[in-house]
Coordinates of N, CA and C in Angstrom, one line a residue:
M1140 N 0.8 -1.1 0.0 CA 0.3 -0.1 -0.3 C 1.0 1.2 0.1
I1141 N 0.6 2.4 -0.7 CA 1.2 3.8 -0.7 C 1.1 4.4 0.4
E1142 N 2.3 4.6 0.8 CA 2.0 5.5 2.4 C 1.7 7.0 1.7
L1143 N 0.5 7.8 2.2 CA 0.5 9.1 1.9 C 1.2 10.3 2.9
P1144 N 1.5 11.1 1.9 CA 2.6 11.9 2.7 C 1.6 12.6 3.6
E1145 N 0.7 12.8 4.1 CA -0.3 13.9 4.8 C -1.4 13.2 5.0
P1146 N -2.2 13.5 6.2 CA -3.5 13.1 5.9 C -4.5 13.7 5.0
P1147 N -4.9 12.8 4.0 CA -6.0 13.3 3.1 C -7.2 14.3 3.7
R1148 N -7.4 15.6 3.0 CA -8.4 16.6 3.4 C -9.1 17.1 1.8
L1149 N -10.2 17.4 2.3 CA -11.1 18.0 1.3 C -10.4 19.2 0.8
S1150 N -10.4 19.4 -0.4 CA -9.8 20.7 -1.1 C -10.2 21.1 -2.1
V1151 N -10.1 22.3 -2.7 CA -10.8 22.9 -3.7 C -10.1 22.0 -4.7
P1152 N -11.3 21.7 -5.9 CA -10.1 21.4 -7.2 C -8.7 21.9 -7.6
S1153 N -8.1 21.3 -7.9 CA -6.5 22.1 -8.4 C -5.8 21.3 -9.6
T1154 N -5.0 22.3 -10.1 CA -4.6 21.8 -11.3 C -3.4 20.9 -11.1
T1155 N -2.8 21.0 -9.9 CA -1.8 20.2 -9.6 C -1.5 18.6 -9.3
L1156 N -3.3 18.4 -9.6 CA -3.4 16.6 -9.4 C -4.0 16.4 -10.8
K1157 N -3.4 17.0 -11.5 CA -3.7 16.6 -13.1 C -3.6 15.2 -13.1
T1158 N -2.5 14.6 -13.3 CA -2.1 13.3 -13.8 C -3.0 12.1 -12.5
S1159 N -3.1 12.6 -11.2 CA -3.1 11.5 -10.3 C -4.9 11.7 -10.3
Y1160 N -5.6 12.8 -10.7 CA -6.7 13.0 -10.8 C -7.2 12.1 -12.1
L1161 N -6.3 12.2 -13.0 CA -7.0 11.7 -14.6 C -6.6 10.0 -14.6
V1162 N -5.6 9.6 -14.0 CA -5.7 8.3 -13.8 C -6.5 7.3 -12.5
G1163 N -6.6 8.0 -11.8 CA -7.8 7.4 -10.2 C -8.7 7.3 -11.4
E1164 N -9.9 8.7 -11.7 CA -10.7 8.7 -12.3 C -10.9 7.6 -13.6
Q1165 N -9.9 7.3 -14.3 CA -10.2 6.7 -15.5 C -10.0 4.8 -15.1
A1166 N -9.0 4.7 -14.0 CA -9.2 3.5 -13.1 C -10.5 3.0 -12.8
D1167 N -11.3 4.3 -12.4 CA -12.4 3.9 -11.5 C -13.3 3.5 -12.4
M1168 N -13.5 4.8 -13.5 CA -14.1 4.1 -14.6 C -14.1 3.0 -15.2
K1169 N -12.7 2.4 -15.5 CA -12.8 0.8 -16.1 C -13.1 0.0 -15.1
H1170 N -13.0 0.0 -13.9 CA -13.4 -0.9 -13.0 C -15.3 -1.0 -13.0
R1171 N -15.6 0.1 -13.0 CA -17.0 0.2 -13.1 C -17.3 -0.1 -14.5
G1172 N -16.9 -0.3 -15.4 CA -17.3 -0.7 -16.5 C -18.3 0.5 -17.4
S1173 N -17.9 1.2 -16.9 CA -18.2 2.8 -17.2 C -17.8 3.3 -18.3
D1174 N -18.4 4.6 -19.0 CA -17.8 5.3 -20.0 C -17.1 6.0 -19.5
A1175 N -15.7 6.2 -20.0 CA -14.4 7.6 -19.6 C -14.5 8.4 -20.6
S1176 N -15.5 8.5 -21.4 CA -14.9 9.5 -23.0 C -14.8 11.0 -22.5
W1177 N -15.3 11.3 -21.2 CA -15.4 12.4 -20.6 C -14.2 13.1 -20.2
L1178 N -13.3 11.8 -20.0 CA -11.3 12.3 -19.5 C -10.9 12.6 -20.7
K1179 N -11.4 12.4 -21.9 CA -10.3 13.2 -23.2 C -10.7 14.3 -22.7
A1180 N -11.6 14.9 -23.0 CA -11.5 16.8 -22.9 C -10.7 17.2 -21.7
A1181 N -11.1 16.6 -20.8 CA -10.5 16.8 -19.3 C -9.1 16.9 -19.5
S1182 N -8.5 16.1 -20.3 CA -6.9 15.4 -20.4 C -6.5 16.7 -21.1
L1183 N -7.2 16.9 -22.2 CA -6.8 18.2 -23.4 C -6.7 19.4 -22.5
D1184 N -7.6 19.9 -21.7 CA -7.5 21.3 -21.1 C -7.9 21.2 -19.8
F1185 N -7.1 21.1 -18.9 CA -7.2 20.5 -17.5 C -7.7 21.7 -16.8
D1186 N -7.1 22.5 -16.7 CA -7.1 24.1 -16.5 C -8.5 24.6 -16.6
A1187 N -9.3 24.7 -17.9 CA -10.7 24.6 -18.0 C -11.6 24.1 -17.5
F1188 N -11.3 22.3 -17.0 CA -12.0 21.3 -16.2 C -11.8 21.5 -15.0
V1189 N -10.8 22.0 -14.7 CA -10.7 22.4 -12.9 C -11.7 23.9 -12.6
A1190 N -11.2 24.7 -13.5 CA -12.1 26.0 -13.2 C -13.6 25.8 -13.0
E1191 N -14.0 25.1 -14.2 CA -15.8 24.8 -14.4 C -16.1 24.2 -12.6
R1192 N -15.2 23.5 -12.1 CA -15.3 22.6 -10.8 C -14.9 23.5 -9.5
T1193 N -14.6 24.7 -9.9 CA -14.2 25.5 -8.8 C -15.1 26.3 -8.1
G1194 N -15.4 26.4 -6.9 CA -16.3 27.4 -6.4 C -17.7 27.0 -6.1
V1195 N -18.6 27.8 -5.9 CA -20.3 27.7 -5.1 C -20.6 28.1 -6.8
R1196 N -21.4 26.8 -7.3 CA -22.0 26.7 -8.6 C -23.4 26.4 -8.4
E1197 N -24.4 26.4 -9.3 CA -25.3 26.1 -9.4 C -25.2 24.4 -10.0
R1198 N -25.6 23.6 -9.3 CA -25.8 22.1 -9.9 C -27.3 21.7 -9.3
W1199 N -28.0 20.8 -10.1 CA -29.1 20.0 -9.7 C -30.1 21.3 -9.4
G1200 N -29.8 22.7 -10.3 CA -30.9 23.5 -9.5 C -30.8 24.3 -8.0
V1201 N -29.6 24.0 -7.3 CA -29.4 24.5 -6.1 C -27.7 25.1 -6.2
A1202 N -27.3 25.6 -5.2 CA -26.1 26.4 -5.0 C -25.5 25.0 -4.3
S1203 N -24.0 24.5 -4.9 CA -23.4 23.4 -4.4 C -21.7 23.8 -5.0
E1204 N -21.1 22.8 -3.9 CA -19.6 23.0 -4.0 C -18.9 21.5 -4.0
L1205 N -17.6 21.6 -5.2 CA -17.4 20.4 -5.4 C -15.7 20.2 -4.4
F1206 N -15.5 19.4 -3.8 CA -14.1 19.4 -3.4 C -13.6 17.9 -4.1
W1207 N -12.3 17.8 -3.7 CA -11.4 16.8 -3.7 C -10.6 16.3 -2.5
F1208 N -10.4 15.2 -2.6 CA -10.1 14.7 -1.6 C -8.3 14.4 -1.6
A1209 N -7.4 14.8 -1.1 CA -6.5 14.5 -1.5 C -5.4 14.4 -0.5
S1210 N -4.1 13.8 -0.7 CA -3.0 13.9 0.1 C -1.8 14.5 -0.6
G1211 N -1.2 15.3 -0.8 CA 0.0 15.4 -1.5 C -0.4 15.6 -3.0
E1212 N 0.2 14.8 -3.8 CA -0.2 14.8 -5.0 C -1.0 13.6 -5.3
Y1213 N -1.7 13.0 -4.5 CA -2.7 11.7 -4.6 C -3.8 12.2 -4.5
Y1214 N -4.6 12.0 -5.6 CA -6.1 12.3 -5.4 C -6.7 11.2 -5.3
L1215 N -7.8 11.0 -4.3 CA -8.3 9.7 -3.8 C -9.8 9.7 -4.1
G1216 N -10.6 10.9 -4.2 CA -11.7 11.2 -4.6 C -12.1 12.2 -4.8
S1217 N -14.0 12.6 -4.8 CA -14.4 13.8 -4.7 C -15.9 13.7 -4.1
L1218 N -16.1 14.9 -4.1 CA -17.6 15.2 -2.9 C -18.0 16.5 -3.4
V1219 N -19.0 16.4 -3.1 CA -20.0 17.2 -3.4 C -21.0 17.8 -2.4
I1220 N -21.0 19.0 -2.1 CA -22.0 19.4 -0.7 C -23.1 20.3 -1.8
R1221 N -24.2 20.3 -1.5 CA -25.4 21.0 -2.0 C -25.5 21.7 -0.8
H1222 N -25.9 23.0 -1.1 CA -26.0 24.1 0.3 C -27.3 23.9 0.9
E1223 N -28.3 23.5 -0.2 CA -29.6 23.6 0.3 C -29.9 22.1 -0.7
L1224 N -31.0 21.5 -0.1 CA -31.5 20.3 -0.7 C -32.6 20.8 -2.2
T1225 N -32.7 19.7 -3.3 CA -33.4 19.8 -4.3 C -34.6 19.8 -3.8
D1226 N -35.6 20.2 -5.0 CA -37.3 20.0 -3.9 C -37.5 18.7 -3.9
D1227 N -37.0 17.2 -4.8 CA -37.2 16.3 -4.4 C -36.4 15.2 -3.4
E1228 N -35.6 16.4 -3.0 CA -34.6 16.0 -2.5 C -34.0 14.7 -2.9
G1229 N -33.6 14.3 -3.9 CA -32.9 13.2 -4.5 C -31.1 14.0 -4.2
G1230 N -30.6 12.9 -3.7 CA -29.0 13.2 -3.8 C -28.7 13.5 -2.5
G1231 N -29.8 14.1 -1.6 CA -29.2 14.6 0.0 C -28.4 15.8 -0.7
H1232 N -27.8 16.1 0.5 CA -26.6 17.5 0.7 C -25.6 17.0 0.1
I1233 N -25.1 15.9 0.4 CA -23.8 15.4 0.2 C -23.8 14.1 -0.9
G1234 N -22.6 14.1 -1.6 CA -22.6 13.0 -2.7 C -21.0 12.6 -2.6
Y1235 N -20.4 11.2 -2.4 CA -19.2 11.2 -2.5 C -18.7 9.7 -3.5
H1236 N -17.6 9.9 -3.9 CA -16.8 8.7 -4.1 C -15.4 8.5 -4.2
V1237 N -14.8 7.5 -3.6 CA -13.4 7.3 -3.2 C -13.1 6.3 -5.2
V1238 N -12.5 6.9 -5.4 CA -11.6 6.4 -6.8 C -11.2 4.8 -6.4
Y1239 N -11.4 3.8 -7.3 CA -11.1 2.6 -7.6 C -9.8 2.4 -6.4
P1240 N -8.9 2.6 -7.2 CA -7.3 2.2 -6.7 C -7.5 2.7 -4.9
W1241 N -8.2 3.4 -4.5 CA -8.1 4.1 -2.8 C -9.4 3.7 -2.2
Q1242 N -10.0 2.9 -2.9 CA -11.3 1.9 -2.2 C -11.1 1.0 -0.6
R1243 N -11.9 1.2 0.6 CA -11.8 0.1 1.5 C -10.5 0.2 2.2
Q1244 N -10.4 1.5 2.1 CA -9.0 1.9 3.1 C -9.5 2.7 4.2
G1245 N -10.7 3.2 4.3 CA -11.7 4.3 5.3 C -11.2 5.8 4.8
H1246 N -11.3 6.0 3.4 CA -11.1 7.5 3.1 C -12.2 7.9 2.8
A1247 N -13.6 6.9 2.5 CA -15.1 7.8 2.7 C -15.5 8.1 3.9
T1248 N -14.8 7.4 4.6 CA -15.5 7.5 6.0 C -15.0 9.0 6.4
R1249 N -13.6 9.1 6.3 CA -12.7 10.4 6.7 C -13.1 11.7 6.1
M1250 N -13.5 11.2 4.6 CA -14.1 12.2 3.4 C -15.5 12.8 4.2
L1251 N -16.4 12.0 4.7 CA -17.9 12.1 5.0 C -17.9 13.0 6.3
K1252 N -16.7 12.6 7.2 CA -16.4 13.4 8.4 C -16.5 14.8 7.9
Q1253 N -15.4 15.1 7.2 CA -14.9 16.2 7.0 C -15.6 17.4 6.5
A1254 N -16.9 16.5 5.2 CA -17.9 17.3 4.7 C -19.4 17.7 5.9
L1255 N -19.0 16.8 7.0 CA -20.0 17.3 7.9 C -19.9 18.2 8.4
V1256 N -18.3 18.7 8.7 CA -17.8 19.8 9.3 C -18.2 21.2 8.4
K1257 N -17.8 20.7 7.2 CA -18.2 22.1 6.3 C -19.4 22.4 6.3
C1258 N -21.0 21.1 6.4 CA -21.9 21.4 6.6 C -22.3 22.2 7.6
A1259 N -21.7 22.0 8.9 CA -22.1 22.6 9.7 C -21.8 24.3 9.8
G1260 N -20.8 24.9 9.0 CA -20.4 25.9 8.8 C -21.2 26.6 7.9
L1261 N -22.1 25.8 7.4 CA -22.7 26.6 6.5 C -24.3 26.7 6.9
G1262 N -24.4 26.3 7.9 CA -25.7 26.2 8.5 C -26.6 25.4 8.3
I1263 N -25.9 24.0 8.0 CA -26.9 22.9 7.7 C -26.7 21.8 8.9
E1264 N -27.8 22.1 9.7 CA -27.7 21.3 11.2 C -28.0 19.8 11.0
R1265 N -28.7 19.0 9.9 CA -28.9 17.9 9.4 C -28.8 17.9 8.0
A1266 N -27.7 16.8 8.0 CA -27.2 16.4 6.6 C -28.2 15.1 6.0
L1267 N -28.8 15.5 4.9 CA -29.4 13.9 4.1 C -28.9 13.5 3.3
L1268 N -28.4 12.0 3.3 CA -27.7 11.4 2.4 C -28.4 10.3 1.6
T1269 N -28.3 9.9 0.6 CA -29.0 9.3 -0.1 C -28.1 7.8 -0.8
V1270 N -28.4 6.8 -0.3 CA -27.4 5.6 -0.6 C -28.3 4.4 -1.6
A1271 N -27.8 4.0 -2.4 CA -28.6 2.6 -3.1 C -28.4 1.5 -2.1
P1272 N -29.5 0.8 -1.9 CA -29.9 -0.2 -0.9 C -28.8 -1.1 -0.8
H1273 N -28.4 -1.6 -2.2 CA -27.0 -2.6 -2.7 C -25.7 -2.2 -2.2
N1274 N -25.7 -0.9 -2.2 CA -24.5 -0.3 -1.8 C -24.0 -0.5 -0.1
A1275 N -23.4 -1.4 -0.1 CA -23.3 -1.5 1.8 C -22.0 -1.1 2.1
A1276 N -21.0 -0.8 1.3 CA -19.7 -0.1 1.7 C -20.4 1.5 2.1
S1277 N -21.0 1.9 1.3 CA -21.4 3.4 1.5 C -22.3 3.5 2.8
I1278 N -23.4 2.3 2.9 CA -24.3 2.3 4.1 C -23.3 2.3 5.2
A1279 N -22.2 1.6 5.5 CA -21.3 1.6 6.5 C -20.6 2.8 6.1
V1280 N -20.3 3.4 5.6 CA -20.1 4.8 5.8 C -20.4 5.8 6.2
V1281 N -21.8 5.5 6.1 CA -22.7 6.5 6.5 C -23.2 6.5 8.0
R1282 N -23.3 4.9 8.2 CA -23.4 4.7 9.7 C -22.2 4.9 10.5
R1283 N -21.4 4.7 10.4 CA -19.9 5.4 11.1 C -19.9 7.0 11.7
N1284 N -20.5 7.4 10.9 CA -20.7 9.0 10.8 C -22.2 9.6 11.6
G1285 N -22.7 8.5 12.1 CA -23.6 8.9 12.9 C -25.3 8.8 12.1
G1286 N -24.6 8.3 10.8 CA -26.3 8.2 10.2 C -27.5 7.6 10.8
V1287 N -28.7 7.9 10.6 CA -30.1 7.7 11.1 C -31.0 7.3 10.2
E1288 N -31.3 6.0 9.5 CA -32.3 5.6 8.7 C -33.2 6.5 8.6
D1289 N -33.7 6.6 7.4 CA -35.1 7.4 7.6 C -36.3 6.5 6.6
R1290 N -36.3 6.3 5.4 CA -37.1 5.9 5.0 C -36.4 5.9 3.6
I1291 N -37.4 5.1 2.6 CA -36.9 4.8 1.1 C -37.8 6.0 0.3
N1292 N -36.9 7.1 -0.4 CA -37.0 7.8 -1.3 C -37.8 7.4 -2.6
S1293 N -38.2 8.0 -3.3 CA -39.3 7.9 -4.4 C -38.4 7.4 -5.6
E1294 N -36.7 7.5 -5.4 CA -35.8 7.0 -6.6 C -35.2 5.4 -6.0
G1295 N -35.8 5.0 -5.0 CA -35.8 3.6 -4.3 C -34.3 3.7 -3.7
E1296 N -33.8 4.6 -2.9 CA -32.8 5.1 -2.3 C -32.9 5.0 -1.0
M1297 N -31.9 4.8 0.1 CA -32.3 4.7 1.3 C -32.0 6.2 1.7
R1298 N -32.6 6.7 2.5 CA -32.2 8.2 3.4 C -31.4 8.2 4.6
F1299 N -30.7 8.9 4.8 CA -30.3 8.8 6.5 C -30.2 10.4 6.5
W1300 N -30.2 10.6 7.9 CA -30.1 12.0 8.4 C -28.9 12.0 9.5
I1301 N -27.9 13.0 9.1 CA -26.7 13.0 9.8 C -26.4 14.5 10.9
D1302 N -27.0 14.4 12.0 CA -26.4 16.0 12.6 C -25.3 16.2 12.5
T1303 N -25.1 17.5 12.2 CA -23.5 17.7 12.0 C -23.0 18.4 12.8
A1304 N -23.8 18.6 13.9 CA -23.2 19.2 15.5 C -22.2 18.0 15.9
S1305 N -22.7 17.0 15.9 CA -21.7 15.8 16.3 C -20.3 15.6 15.6
A1306 N -20.4 16.4 14.4 CA -18.8 16.2 13.8 C -17.9 17.1 14.1

């Protein structure tokens, strides 16, 4: 296993992570059997790619912010915080993923913990997360961070609420 140079943290997207980001996302897409063609445009103009993902932007009809989870030169995953819920509450406040090479090492748990602190700073007292019922790893991550199951939403996903003050 690679020894990381420092504890990973959420940070704004950065051009300094170009190679690690592109390799990590490509490995993740291949592992999932997903289309990775979007990475071509990102690789050709990474500065513009990063610029489009930096700062508070309207996504899904609400203000949201994208973060990368990284340690030094190593990109480990991405996380988005929606500053408010969408009308249908689909996706909740926080969405995250750890790229395949870095999965099952506790990074998602630490990433979500840091996101809950950011949510508290935004005045979000209870964060909603939604998880596919077959995603046991993500369910465990949410529960480790204090997630309390609510119900199944209209998209068939499990809903969990987390008190951000406990983060």
